[in-house]
Each structure stands twice: as structure tokens, then as C-alpha cells.
PDB file of C-alpha atoms in Angstrom:
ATOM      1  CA  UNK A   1       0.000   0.000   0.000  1.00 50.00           C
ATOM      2  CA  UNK A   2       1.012   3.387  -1.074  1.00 49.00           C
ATOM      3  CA  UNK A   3       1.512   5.458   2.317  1.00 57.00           C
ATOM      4  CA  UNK A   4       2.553   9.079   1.741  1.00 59.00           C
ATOM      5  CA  UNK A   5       2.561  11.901  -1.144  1.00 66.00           C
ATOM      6  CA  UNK A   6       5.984  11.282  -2.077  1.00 84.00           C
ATOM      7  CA  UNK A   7       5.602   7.822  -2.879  1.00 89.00           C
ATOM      8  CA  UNK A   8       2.377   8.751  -4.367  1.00 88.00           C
ATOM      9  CA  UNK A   9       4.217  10.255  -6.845  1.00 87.00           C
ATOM     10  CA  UNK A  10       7.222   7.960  -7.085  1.00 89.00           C
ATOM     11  CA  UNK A  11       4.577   5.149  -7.937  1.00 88.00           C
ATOM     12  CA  UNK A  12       2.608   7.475 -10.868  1.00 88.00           C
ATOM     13  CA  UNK A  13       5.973   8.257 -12.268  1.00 90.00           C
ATOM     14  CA  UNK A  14       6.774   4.395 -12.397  1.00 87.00           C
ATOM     15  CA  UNK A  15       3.469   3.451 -13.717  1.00 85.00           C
ATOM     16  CA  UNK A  16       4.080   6.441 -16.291  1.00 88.00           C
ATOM     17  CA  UNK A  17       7.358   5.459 -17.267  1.00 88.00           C
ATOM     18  CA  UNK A  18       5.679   1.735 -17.846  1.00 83.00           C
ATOM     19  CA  UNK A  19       2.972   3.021 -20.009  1.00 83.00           C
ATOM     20  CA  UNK A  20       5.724   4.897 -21.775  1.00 84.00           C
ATOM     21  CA  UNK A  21       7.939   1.903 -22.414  1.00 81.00           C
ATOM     22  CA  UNK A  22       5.025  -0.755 -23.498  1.00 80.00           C
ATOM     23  CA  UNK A  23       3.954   2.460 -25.696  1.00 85.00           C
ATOM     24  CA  UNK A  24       7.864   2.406 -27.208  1.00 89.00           C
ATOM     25  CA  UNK A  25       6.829  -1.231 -27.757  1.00 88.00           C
ATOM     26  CA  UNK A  26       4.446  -1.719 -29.190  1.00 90.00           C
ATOM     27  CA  UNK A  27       5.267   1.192 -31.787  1.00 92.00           C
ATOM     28  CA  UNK A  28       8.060  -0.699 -32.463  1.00 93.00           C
ATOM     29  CA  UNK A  29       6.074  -3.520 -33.136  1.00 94.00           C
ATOM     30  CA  UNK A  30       3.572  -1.936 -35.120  1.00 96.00           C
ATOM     31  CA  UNK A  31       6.256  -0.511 -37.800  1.00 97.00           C
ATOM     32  CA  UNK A  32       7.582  -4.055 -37.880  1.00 96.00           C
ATOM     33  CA  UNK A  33       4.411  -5.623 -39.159  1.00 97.00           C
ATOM     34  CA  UNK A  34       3.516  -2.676 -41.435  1.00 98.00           C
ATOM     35  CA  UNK A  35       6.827  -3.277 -42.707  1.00 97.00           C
ATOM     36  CA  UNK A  36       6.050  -6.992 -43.132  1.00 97.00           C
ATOM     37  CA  UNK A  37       2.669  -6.838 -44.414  1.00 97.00           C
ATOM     38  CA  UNK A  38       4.236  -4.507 -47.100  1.00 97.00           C
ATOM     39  CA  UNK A  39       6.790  -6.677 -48.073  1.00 96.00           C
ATOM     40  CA  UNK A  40       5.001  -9.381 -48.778  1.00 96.00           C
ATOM     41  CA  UNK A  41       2.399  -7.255 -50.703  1.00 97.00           C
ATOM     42  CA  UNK A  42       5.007  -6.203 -52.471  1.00 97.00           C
ATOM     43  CA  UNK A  43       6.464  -9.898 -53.145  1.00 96.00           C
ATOM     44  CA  UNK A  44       2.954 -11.038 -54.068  1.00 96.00           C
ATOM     45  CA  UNK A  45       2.953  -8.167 -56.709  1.00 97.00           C
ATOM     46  CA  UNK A  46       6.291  -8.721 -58.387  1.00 97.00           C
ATOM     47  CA  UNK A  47       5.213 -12.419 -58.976  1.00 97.00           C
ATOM     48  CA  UNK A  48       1.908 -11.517 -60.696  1.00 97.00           C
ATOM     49  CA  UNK A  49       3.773  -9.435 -62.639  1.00 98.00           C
ATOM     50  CA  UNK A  50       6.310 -12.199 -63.779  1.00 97.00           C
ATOM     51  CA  UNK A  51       3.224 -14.610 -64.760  1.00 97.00           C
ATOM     52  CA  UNK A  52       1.751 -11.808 -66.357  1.00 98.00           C
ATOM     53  CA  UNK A  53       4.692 -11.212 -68.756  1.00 97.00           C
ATOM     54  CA  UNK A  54       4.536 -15.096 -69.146  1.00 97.00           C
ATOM     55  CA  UNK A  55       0.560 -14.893 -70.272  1.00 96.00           C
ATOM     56  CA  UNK A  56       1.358 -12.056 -72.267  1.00 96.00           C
ATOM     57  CA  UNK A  57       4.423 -14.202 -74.195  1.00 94.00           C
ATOM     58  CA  UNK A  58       2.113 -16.957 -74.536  1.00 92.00           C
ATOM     59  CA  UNK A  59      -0.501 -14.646 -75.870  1.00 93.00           C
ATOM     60  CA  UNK A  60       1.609 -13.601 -78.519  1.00 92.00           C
ATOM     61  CA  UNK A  61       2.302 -17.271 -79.639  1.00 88.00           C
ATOM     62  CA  UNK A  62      -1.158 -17.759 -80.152  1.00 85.00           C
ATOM     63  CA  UNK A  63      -1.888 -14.719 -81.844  1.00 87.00           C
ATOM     64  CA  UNK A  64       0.546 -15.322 -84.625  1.00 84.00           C
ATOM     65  CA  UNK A  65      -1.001 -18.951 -85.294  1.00 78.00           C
ATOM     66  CA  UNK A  66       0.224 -22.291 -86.035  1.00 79.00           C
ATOM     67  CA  UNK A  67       3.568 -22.822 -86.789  1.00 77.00           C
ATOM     68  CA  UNK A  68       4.676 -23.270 -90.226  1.00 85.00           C
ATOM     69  CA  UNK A  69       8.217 -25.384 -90.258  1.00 89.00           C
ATOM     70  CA  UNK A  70       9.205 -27.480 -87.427  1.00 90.00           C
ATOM     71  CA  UNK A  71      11.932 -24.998 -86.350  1.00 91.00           C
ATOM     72  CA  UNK A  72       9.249 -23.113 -85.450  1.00 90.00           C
ATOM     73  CA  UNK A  73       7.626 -25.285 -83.486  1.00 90.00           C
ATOM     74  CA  UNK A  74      10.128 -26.327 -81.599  1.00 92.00           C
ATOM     75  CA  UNK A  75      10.908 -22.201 -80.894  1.00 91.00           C
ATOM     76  CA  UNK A  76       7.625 -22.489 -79.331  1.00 90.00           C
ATOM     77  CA  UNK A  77       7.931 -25.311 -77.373  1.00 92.00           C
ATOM     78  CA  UNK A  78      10.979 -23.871 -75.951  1.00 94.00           C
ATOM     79  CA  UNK A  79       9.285 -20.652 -75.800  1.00 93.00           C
ATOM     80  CA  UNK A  80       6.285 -22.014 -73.544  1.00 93.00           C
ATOM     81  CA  UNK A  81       8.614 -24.427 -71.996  1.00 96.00           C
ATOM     82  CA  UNK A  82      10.495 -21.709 -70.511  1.00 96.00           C
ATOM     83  CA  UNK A  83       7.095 -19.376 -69.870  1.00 96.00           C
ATOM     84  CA  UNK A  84       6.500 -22.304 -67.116  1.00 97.00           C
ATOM     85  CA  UNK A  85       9.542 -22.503 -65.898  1.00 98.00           C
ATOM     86  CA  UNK A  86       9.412 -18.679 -65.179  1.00 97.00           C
ATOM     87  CA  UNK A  87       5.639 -19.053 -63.811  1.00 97.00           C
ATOM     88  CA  UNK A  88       6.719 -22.315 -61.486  1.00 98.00           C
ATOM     89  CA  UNK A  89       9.867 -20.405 -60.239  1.00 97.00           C
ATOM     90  CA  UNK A  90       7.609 -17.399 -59.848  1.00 97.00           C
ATOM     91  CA  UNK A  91       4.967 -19.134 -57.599  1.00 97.00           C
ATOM     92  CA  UNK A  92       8.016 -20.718 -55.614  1.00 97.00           C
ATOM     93  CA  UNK A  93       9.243 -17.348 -54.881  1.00 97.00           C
ATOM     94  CA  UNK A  94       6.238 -16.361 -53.791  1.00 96.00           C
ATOM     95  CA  UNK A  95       5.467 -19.770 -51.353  1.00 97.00           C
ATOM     96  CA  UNK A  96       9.244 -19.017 -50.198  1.00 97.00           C
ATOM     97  CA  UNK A  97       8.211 -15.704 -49.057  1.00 97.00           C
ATOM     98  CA  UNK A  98       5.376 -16.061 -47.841  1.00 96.00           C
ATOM     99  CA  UNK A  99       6.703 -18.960 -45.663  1.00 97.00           C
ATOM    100  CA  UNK A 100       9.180 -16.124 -44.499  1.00 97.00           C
ATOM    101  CA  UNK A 101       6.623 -13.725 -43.775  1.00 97.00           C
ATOM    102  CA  UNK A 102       4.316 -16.258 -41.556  1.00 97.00           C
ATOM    103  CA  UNK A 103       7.195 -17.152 -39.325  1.00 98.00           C
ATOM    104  CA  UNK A 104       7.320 -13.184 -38.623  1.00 97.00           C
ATOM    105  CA  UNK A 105       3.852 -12.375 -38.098  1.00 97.00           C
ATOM    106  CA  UNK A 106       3.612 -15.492 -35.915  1.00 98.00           C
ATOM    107  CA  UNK A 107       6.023 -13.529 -33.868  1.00 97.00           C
ATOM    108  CA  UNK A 108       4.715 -10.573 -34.111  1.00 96.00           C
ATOM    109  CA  UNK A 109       1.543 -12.092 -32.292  1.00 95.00           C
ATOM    110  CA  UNK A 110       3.623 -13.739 -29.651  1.00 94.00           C
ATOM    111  CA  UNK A 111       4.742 -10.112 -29.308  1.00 92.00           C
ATOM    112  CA  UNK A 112       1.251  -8.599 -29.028  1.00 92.00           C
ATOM    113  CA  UNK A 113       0.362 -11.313 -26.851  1.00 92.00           C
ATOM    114  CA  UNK A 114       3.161 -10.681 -24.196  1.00 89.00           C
ATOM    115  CA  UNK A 115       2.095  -6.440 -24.088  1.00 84.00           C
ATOM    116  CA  UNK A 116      -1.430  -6.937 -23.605  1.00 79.00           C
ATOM    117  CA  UNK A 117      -2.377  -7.107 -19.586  1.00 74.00           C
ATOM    118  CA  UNK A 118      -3.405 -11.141 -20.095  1.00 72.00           C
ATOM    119  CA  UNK A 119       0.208 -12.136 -21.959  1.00 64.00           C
ATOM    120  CA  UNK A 120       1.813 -10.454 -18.967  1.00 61.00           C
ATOM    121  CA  UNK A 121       0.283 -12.625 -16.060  1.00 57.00           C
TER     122      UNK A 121
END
């Protein structure tokens, strides 16, 4: 129990330099999953952008019609061979990423866990 003024006031200035600190916190901890969340934004972007180049490539092959000599054809094939290699490595980019970005917001939770009252019991 609190018994005079002057602890009185040493006890608000320790609760106020508490509420200051889990403030520092959880600022921190805020800019590091707005951070996150646009990173992987951004990561999910870029590889919709790769496939669309792909579609777009394959697009092209289809406008211009059947191939005429089989050197052609196989240009093709190699063409759209390498379009899915490019989508395949794109989406594994992305799952890599992603994984990446999980294991930080899972964190990031643990961390939001452990400032509110309840994590800290």
C-alpha cells in the first residue's frame, strides 16, 4: 500500500514510465508488421507481374497462329517451356516468401500477446 505523497508520486511516475515503455513497444512492433505486411504485398505483386509477362508471351504465340516449319515449333515449345519454368519459379518465390513472412507475423503475435495485460500474467 502506497503510504505518503511522495511515494504517491514515485509510484505514478513508475506506472508512467511503464505506459511509456510498453507504448515504445508496441510502436516498435507496429512498424515491424507494417513493414512486413508490405513486403510481402510487395512480393505477391512482383510475382503476378512475372506470370503476367509469361501470359502475355504466350498470348503472342497464339496470336501469330500455327507454326509453319518445325523450327518453329520447336521455338515455341521452348518458348512455352520456358514461360512455365518462369511461372513455377515465380509461384516458388512467392510460397518461399510467404513462408518467411508467416514465421514473422507469428512472432509478431507472440509479441502482441506478451504487451497486452493477459500475456503479462
Amino acid at each position: 500500500m502506497v503510504e505518503g505523497p511522495g511515494e504517491t508520486g514515485r509510484a505514478l511516475q513508475a506506472a508512467r514510465r511503464a505506459l511509456a515503455d510498453g507504448d515504445e513497444v508496441l510502436a516498435g512492433t507496429d512498424r515491424v508488421l507494417a513493414e512486413t505486411l508490405a513486403d510481402a504485398r510487395s512480393a505477391a505483386q512482383r510475382s503476378v507481374q512475372r506470370i503476367d509477362v509469361v501470359r502475355a508471351g504466350v498470348d503472342a504465340i497464339g496470336e501469330r497462329g500455327t507454326a509453319d516449319s518445325a523450327v518453329e515449333t520447336r521455338h515455341v515449345a521452348a518458348a512455352i517451356a520456358a514461360g512455365h519454368r518462369e511461372v513455377i519459379a515465380a509461384v516458388t518465390d512467392a510460397g518461399t516468401v510467404s513462408a518467411a513472412k508467416a514465421v514473422v507475423l507469428q512472432n509478431l503475435c507472440e509479441r502482441y500477446r506478451s504487451l497486452t495485460p493477459a500475456g503479462r500474467q
